[in-house]
N, CA, C and O of each residue as an XYZ file, in Angstrom:
536
protein
N      31.824   -121.827    111.986
C      31.324   -120.720    112.950
C      30.794   -119.733    112.215
O      31.128   -119.679    111.031
N      30.210   -119.116    112.548
C      29.936   -117.586    111.628
C      30.026   -116.550    112.650
O      29.427   -116.541    113.725
N      31.031   -115.473    112.096
C      31.210   -114.356    113.026
C      30.134   -113.388    112.475
O      29.400   -113.659    111.525
N      30.119   -111.959    113.337
C      29.215   -110.735    113.107
C      30.254   -109.532    113.231
O      30.762   -109.095    114.263
N      30.400   -109.199    112.194
C      31.799   -107.885    112.577
C      30.845   -106.726    112.145
O      29.899   -106.660    111.360
N      31.478   -105.831    112.984
C      30.739   -104.226    112.754
C      32.035   -103.594    112.772
O      32.876   -103.972    113.587
N      32.409   -102.166    111.510
C      33.390   -101.474    111.753
C      33.122   -100.204    111.730
O      31.951    -99.902    111.503
N      33.872    -99.382    111.901
C      33.608    -97.864    111.155
C      34.933    -97.479    111.566
O      35.786    -97.959    112.312
N      34.810    -96.249    110.691
C      36.120    -95.425    110.480
C      35.881    -94.054    110.848
O      34.710    -93.688    110.755
N      36.736    -93.210    111.247
C      36.460    -91.542    111.515
C      37.501    -90.792    111.272
O      38.636    -91.085    111.650
N      37.189    -89.705    110.584
C      38.347    -88.707    110.920
C      37.986    -87.378    111.255
O      36.838    -87.018    110.994
N      38.889    -86.481    111.865
C      38.498    -85.306    112.097
C      39.149    -84.408    111.260
O      40.315    -84.042    111.407
N      38.390    -84.056    110.383
C      38.774    -82.835    109.044
C      38.714    -83.848    108.098
O      38.339    -85.007    108.274
N      39.152    -83.271    106.981
C      39.244    -84.409    106.020
C      39.890    -84.263    104.574
O      39.311    -84.281    103.488
N      41.585    -84.075    104.920
C      42.171    -85.808    105.985
C      42.382    -84.877    106.803
O      42.642    -83.718    106.482
N      42.244    -85.520    108.503
C      42.631    -85.026    109.764
C      43.042    -86.063    110.661
O      43.529    -87.074    110.156
N      42.943    -85.996    111.744
C      43.233    -86.936    112.500
C      41.972    -88.249    112.260
O      40.777    -88.012    112.084
N      42.661    -89.777    112.313
C      41.979    -90.895    112.444
C      41.792    -91.852    113.022
O      42.783    -92.147    113.691
N      40.579    -92.884    113.172
C      40.876    -93.752    114.434
C      39.673    -94.602    113.634
O      39.089    -94.127    112.660
N      39.434    -95.712    114.099
C      39.039    -96.693    113.708
C      37.941    -97.861    114.567
O      38.823    -98.612    114.984
N      36.865    -98.369    114.991
C      36.762    -99.056    115.840
C      35.928    -99.991    114.891
O      35.453    -99.739    113.784
N      35.877   -101.393    115.801
C      35.322   -102.325    115.578
C      34.808   -103.517    116.398
O      35.477   -103.708    117.414
N      33.829   -104.330    116.216
C      33.743   -105.300    117.302
C      33.302   -106.642    116.658
O      32.414   -106.511    115.816
N      33.819   -108.129    116.922
C      33.765   -109.061    116.113
C      32.593   -110.035    117.432
O      32.815   -110.351    118.601
N      31.431   -110.238    116.581
C      30.909   -111.179    117.499
C      31.025   -112.824    117.134
O      31.402   -113.199    116.024
N      30.715   -113.594    118.030
C      30.325   -115.167    117.993
C      29.395   -115.368    117.413
O      28.706   -114.434    117.003
N      29.065   -116.693    117.186
C      27.754   -117.003    116.455
C      26.636   -116.779    117.643
O      25.456   -116.585    117.353
N      27.009   -116.811    118.733
C      25.880   -116.753    119.796
C      25.793   -115.251    120.287
O      25.372   -115.002    121.416
N      26.278   -114.064    119.249
C      26.424   -112.950    120.046
C      27.156   -112.353    120.659
O      26.994   -111.151    120.870
N      28.292   -113.128    121.168
C      29.062   -112.841    122.326
C      30.554   -112.099    121.743
O      31.340   -112.397    120.843
N      30.508   -111.334    122.440
C      31.725   -110.537    122.010
C      33.248   -111.212    122.232
O      33.679   -111.723    123.266
N      33.963   -111.045    120.869
C      34.932   -111.937    120.651
C      36.044   -110.952    121.104
O      36.703   -111.149    122.125
N      36.228   -109.802    120.229
C      36.838   -108.932    120.138
C      36.582   -107.558    119.710
O      35.745   -107.398    118.822
N      37.191   -106.515    120.221
C      36.948   -104.928    119.679
C      38.272   -104.157    119.748
O      39.288   -104.262    120.435
N      37.925   -103.463    118.912
C      39.174   -102.603    118.264
C      38.547   -100.968    118.187
O      37.550   -100.533    117.610
N      39.950   -100.043    119.321
C      39.653    -99.025    119.037
C      41.000    -98.226    119.077
O      41.720    -98.152    120.073
N      41.247    -97.642    117.877
C      42.471    -97.138    117.687
C      42.922    -96.134    117.036
O      42.366    -96.177    115.939
N      43.679    -95.168    117.087
C      44.428    -93.771    116.136
C      44.622    -94.541    114.916
O      44.679    -95.771    114.883
N      44.719    -93.787    113.946
C      45.263    -94.623    112.668
C      46.038    -93.287    112.198
O      46.251    -93.279    110.986
N      46.481    -92.215    112.866
C      46.844    -91.004    111.784
C      45.910    -89.953    111.072
O      44.713    -89.672    111.115
N      47.205    -89.436    110.289
C      45.968    -88.466    109.549
C      45.760    -89.436    108.223
O      46.549    -90.174    107.633
N      44.323    -89.112    107.996
C      43.639    -89.749    107.051
C      42.343    -89.356    106.608
O      41.664    -88.965    107.557
N      41.694    -89.312    105.405
C      40.236    -89.033    104.956
C      39.402    -89.862    105.692
O      39.840    -90.871    106.243
N      38.112    -89.488    105.755
C      37.211    -90.164    106.438
C      36.852    -91.722    105.901
O      36.736    -92.717    106.617
N      36.701    -91.645    104.356
C      36.668    -92.913    103.263
C      37.930    -93.724    103.406
O      37.867    -94.914    103.097
N      39.562    -93.004    104.025
C      40.358    -94.153    104.020
C      40.058    -94.907    105.389
O      40.067    -96.138    105.399
N      39.781    -94.149    106.589
C      39.591    -94.674    107.723
C      38.596    -95.682    107.732
O      38.673    -96.685    108.441
N      37.535    -95.397    106.849
C      36.385    -96.739    106.895
C      37.354    -97.699    106.477
O      37.496    -98.626    107.275
N      38.294    -97.750    105.107
C      38.634    -99.044    104.408
C      39.463    -99.754    105.669
O      39.465   -100.904    106.108
N      40.135    -98.591    106.029
C      40.905    -99.056    107.567
C      40.620    -99.788    108.377
O      41.146   -100.861    108.674
N      39.309    -99.003    109.033
C      38.362   -100.050    109.595
C      37.696   -101.675    109.405
O      37.402   -102.673    110.063
N      37.698   -101.324    108.499
C      37.289   -102.930    107.231
C      38.124   -103.923    107.138
O      37.867   -105.115    107.306
N      39.714   -103.162    106.713
C      40.608   -104.160    106.965
C      40.897   -104.978    107.881
O      41.003   -106.204    107.857
N      41.102   -103.729    109.245
C      41.232   -104.339    110.395
C      40.392   -105.282    111.016
O      40.842   -106.328    111.486
N      39.156   -104.966    111.050
C      38.253   -105.939    111.503
C      38.012   -107.294    110.967
O      37.598   -108.252    111.619
N      38.369   -107.273    109.483
C      38.127   -108.363    108.598
C      39.657   -109.630    109.245
O      39.668   -110.781    109.682
N      40.731   -108.577    108.964
C      42.044   -109.010    109.353
C      41.910   -109.914    111.007
O      42.366   -111.057    111.048
N      41.394   -109.422    112.040
C      41.148   -109.931    113.348
C      39.898   -110.536    113.497
O      39.511   -110.765    114.643
N      39.143   -110.859    112.471
C      37.945   -112.193    112.316
C      38.473   -113.313    111.852
O      37.989   -114.423    112.076
N      39.766   -113.047    110.999
C      39.875   -114.439    110.170
C      41.234   -114.915    111.237
O      42.146   -115.492    110.645
N      41.409   -114.718    112.689
C      42.083   -115.244    113.781
C      41.159   -116.336    114.093
O      41.704   -117.417    114.316
N      39.647   -116.288    114.171
C      39.047   -117.063    114.798
C      39.081   -118.391    113.937
O      39.131   -119.448    114.567
N      39.054   -118.438    112.371
C      39.267   -119.614    111.779
C      37.713   -119.779    111.471
O      37.351   -120.949    111.349
N      36.684   -118.747    111.317
C      35.351   -119.042    111.207
C      35.315   -118.899    109.489
O      35.794   -117.938    108.888
N      34.583   -120.171    108.787
C      34.052   -119.903    107.532
C      33.578   -118.852    107.155
O      34.138   -118.187    106.284
N      32.146   -118.377    107.882
C      31.547   -117.432    107.102
C      31.492   -116.348    108.440
O      31.653   -116.566    109.640
N      31.174   -115.005    107.641
C      31.038   -113.550    108.524
C      30.125   -112.785    107.518
O      29.752   -112.701    106.348
N      30.025   -112.295    108.756
C      29.234   -110.852    107.666
C      29.157   -109.874    108.222
O      28.622   -109.744    109.324
N      29.913   -108.589    107.267
C      30.564   -107.623    107.857
C      29.494   -106.284    107.470
O      28.868   -106.096    106.427
N      29.539   -105.546    108.576
C      28.258   -104.772    108.535
C      29.040   -103.174    108.478
O      29.765   -102.919    109.440
N      28.925   -102.257    107.534
C      29.808   -101.144    107.732
C      28.689   -100.185    107.336
O      27.681   -100.659    106.812
N      28.810    -98.616    107.590
C      27.733    -97.343    107.375
C      28.002    -96.978    105.979
O      27.176    -96.620    105.139
N      29.650    -97.160    105.809
C      29.843    -96.729    104.378
C      29.544    -97.241    102.844
O      30.117    -98.128    102.212
N      28.437    -96.369    102.452
C      27.924    -96.569    101.179
C      28.755    -97.015    100.336
O      28.654    -98.052     99.680
N      30.017    -95.867    100.328
C      30.952    -95.917     99.163
C      31.804    -97.216     99.613
O      31.947    -98.016     98.688
N      32.406    -97.600    100.846
C      33.164    -98.659    100.743
C      32.520    -99.961    100.682
O      33.069   -101.019    100.376
N      31.237    -99.775    101.019
C      30.125   -101.430    100.539
C      30.244   -101.702     99.196
O      30.690   -102.712     98.653
N      29.771   -100.631     98.689
C      29.303   -100.557     96.975
C      30.492   -100.890     96.261
O      30.460   -101.556     95.226
N      31.803   -100.341     96.903
C      33.373   -100.535     96.378
C      33.860   -102.193     96.277
O      34.411   -102.867     95.406
N      33.224   -102.518     97.972
C      34.035   -103.797     97.754
C      32.691   -104.760     97.095
O      32.816   -105.666     96.271
N      31.604   -104.350     97.616
C      30.847   -105.267     96.280
C      30.698   -105.801     94.857
O      30.084   -106.673     94.242
N      31.797   -104.582     94.608
C      31.910   -104.343     92.839
C      30.737   -103.672     92.080
O      30.526   -103.901     90.889
N      29.996   -102.847     92.817
C      28.758   -102.070     92.048
C      29.392   -100.530     92.052
O      28.493    -99.873     91.526
N      30.413    -99.674     92.355
C      30.874    -98.709     92.516
C      32.394    -98.970     91.819
O      33.127    -99.859     92.252
N      32.741    -98.197     90.821
C      34.778    -98.334     90.765
C      35.241    -97.652     91.741
O      34.465    -97.121     92.536
N      36.766    -97.523     91.882
C      37.564    -97.481     92.999
C      38.409    -95.976     91.968
O      39.491    -95.944     91.382
N      37.345    -94.928     92.128
C      38.185    -93.946     91.036
C      39.236    -93.343     91.812
O      40.105    -92.919     91.050
N      39.508    -93.130     93.046
C      40.383    -92.760     94.077
C      41.543    -93.491     94.083
O      41.500    -94.707     94.268
N      43.070    -92.625     93.816
C      44.073    -93.712     93.436
C      44.191    -93.768     95.116
O      44.287    -94.949     95.451
N      44.215    -92.795     96.362
C      44.476    -93.024     97.418
C      43.893    -94.578     98.279
O      44.265    -95.126     99.316
N      42.751    -94.930     97.193
C      41.683    -96.159     97.915
C      41.873    -96.642     97.273
O      40.867    -97.343     97.161
N      43.046    -97.143     95.981
C      42.941    -97.966     95.588
C      43.646    -99.484     96.263
O      43.175   -100.617     96.369
N      44.920    -98.921     96.625
C      45.755   -100.209     97.568
C      44.896   -100.582     98.894
O      44.855   -101.764     99.234
N      44.289    -99.710     99.561
C      43.346   -100.088    100.805
C      42.442   -101.229    100.303
O      42.615   -102.361    100.754
N      41.347   -100.948     99.257
C      40.628   -101.750     97.849
C      41.277   -103.134     98.076
O      40.784   -103.983     98.818
N      42.502   -103.305     97.330
C      43.294   -104.253     97.275
C      43.550   -104.908     98.554
O      43.174   -106.079     98.609
N      43.972   -104.537     99.348
C      43.948   -104.848    100.558
C      42.791   -105.780    101.810
O      42.830   -106.698    102.629
N      41.954   -104.885    101.292
C      40.621   -105.284    101.667
C      39.684   -106.886    100.735
O      38.902   -107.813    100.943
N      40.362   -106.358     99.885
C      40.009   -107.844     99.208
C      40.478   -108.954     99.591
O      39.838   -109.972     99.853
N      42.328   -108.688     99.663
C      42.981   -110.039    100.085
C      42.471   -110.209    101.649
O      42.424   -111.383    102.015
N      42.132   -109.347    102.501
C      41.573   -110.367    103.704
C      40.132   -110.802    103.525
O      39.866   -111.881    104.055
N      39.160   -110.195    102.895
C      38.201   -110.923    102.452
C      38.036   -112.479    101.906
O      37.083   -113.233    102.106
N      39.145   -112.712    101.222
C      39.564   -114.106    100.423
C      39.965   -115.240    101.342
O      40.155   -116.373    100.900
N      40.126   -114.851    102.957
C      40.457   -115.946    103.884
C      39.375   -116.589    104.516
O      39.432   -117.537    105.300
N      38.189   -115.868    104.021
C      37.067   -116.804    104.509
C      36.391   -117.536    103.318
O      36.569   -117.164    102.158
N      35.659   -118.521    103.631
C      34.753   -119.148    102.912
C      33.890   -118.308    102.192
O      34.046   -118.328    100.971
N      33.115   -117.657    102.595
C      32.252   -116.571    102.800
C      32.169   -115.896    103.610
O      32.154   -116.247    104.790
N      32.077   -114.508    103.126
C      32.102   -113.409    103.943
C      31.108   -112.499    103.268
O      31.313   -112.320    102.067
N      29.965   -111.826    103.860
C      28.917   -111.040    102.982
C      29.072   -109.663    103.674
O      28.877   -109.743    104.887
N      29.370   -108.429    103.231
C      29.497   -107.497    103.117
C      27.876   -106.529    103.118
O      27.156   -106.517    102.120
N      27.546   -105.828    104.321
C      26.334   -105.340    104.529
C      26.273   -103.837    104.497
O      27.350   -103.288    104.729
N      25.460   -103.220    104.309
C      25.772   -101.625    104.339
C      24.650   -101.243    105.634
O      23.573   -101.474    105.084
N      24.418   -100.909    106.664
C      23.465   -100.523    107.547
C      23.415    -98.940    107.902
O      24.493    -98.514    108.317
N      22.830    -98.409    107.855
C      22.351    -97.011    108.917
C      23.381    -96.733    109.893
O      23.863    -97.661    110.543
N      23.896    -95.117    110.111
C      24.985    -95.281    111.275
C      24.567    -95.416    112.475
O      25.369    -95.603    113.390
N      22.989    -95.332    112.719
C      22.183    -95.839    114.348
C      22.660    -97.039    114.441
O      23.311    -97.194    115.475
N      22.590    -98.044    113.702
C      22.899    -99.172    113.531
C      24.512    -99.727    113.865
O      24.987   -100.860    113.945
N      24.996    -98.591    113.989
C      26.821    -99.197    114.047
C      27.210    -98.313    114.995
O      28.216    -97.611    114.903
N      26.031    -98.325    116.406
C      26.757    -97.224    116.971
C      27.861    -97.778    117.957
O      28.486    -96.928    118.591
N      28.223    -99.339    118.190
C      29.156    -99.583    118.831
C      30.380    -99.343    118.183
O      31.232    -98.989    118.998
N      30.793    -99.400    117.024
C      31.759    -99.451    115.946
C      32.399    -97.802    115.950
O      33.525    -97.314    115.860
N      31.323    -97.394    116.069
C      31.415    -95.708    115.961
C      31.891    -95.038    117.050
O      32.560    -94.007    116.987
N      31.507    -95.696    118.210
C      31.710    -95.526    119.560
C      33.483    -95.309    119.854
O      34.231    -94.378    120.151
N      33.627    -97.212    119.482
C      35.057    -96.914    119.412
C      36.118    -96.172    118.423
O      37.334    -96.073    118.581
N      35.472    -95.777    117.569
C      36.452    -95.101    117.004
C      36.481    -93.659    117.394
O      37.454    -92.912    117.296
N      35.482    -93.410    117.776
C      35.342    -91.745    118.475
C      36.153    -92.006    119.698
O      37.031    -91.156    119.847
N      36.121    -92.951    120.640
C      36.791    -93.064    121.430
C      38.572    -93.076    121.614
O      39.349    -92.693    122.488
N      38.677    -93.608    120.540
C      40.442    -93.494    119.847
C      40.774    -92.427    119.364
O      41.940    -92.032    119.343
N      39.635    -91.703    118.830
C      39.724    -90.152    118.226
C      39.954    -89.053    119.714
O      40.875    -88.241    119.802
N      39.012    -89.253    120.658
C      39.168    -88.686    122.316
C      40.887    -88.954    122.411
O      41.856    -88.198    122.465
N      40.725    -90.314    122.402
C      42.281    -90.414    123.470
C      43.404    -89.311    122.779
O      44.069    -88.523    123.452
N      43.468    -89.444    121.143
C      44.266    -89.186    120.441
C      44.348    -87.593    120.861
O      45.482    -87.114    120.849
N      43.191    -86.674    121.255
C      42.832    -85.180    121.489
C      43.131    -84.975    122.875
O      43.397    -83.824    123.221
N      43.132    -85.612    123.468
C      43.562    -85.548    124.813
C      45.049    -85.080    125.258
O      45.355    -85.048    126.450
């Protein structure tokens, strides 16, 4: 089984109230699960990492050997694939947790996509932010 995962984090302010959104799709593109939740006070980069971690952790419950994770955060993608160093001490534990979750898959490919191609995960994160603001 091969999964497709879209994830996005959002923060109103930097730091500010944060939320995550993600969607996990099955092999035929069918929706398996969606995540939309508030995560408290956070920076945008922390929210992006937390979205990726939650998405990977949720996807791992389907026991798929392979997955592709799509993120619109160039920083997080490049850190996770080893292209960028993690200079921020606040991101280091999140990076470590993401790597730990990734190791649960035989193969997990991480791909950077433009924000326009990550609309569903973005909408889920923003919906969680709006609920918090009410």
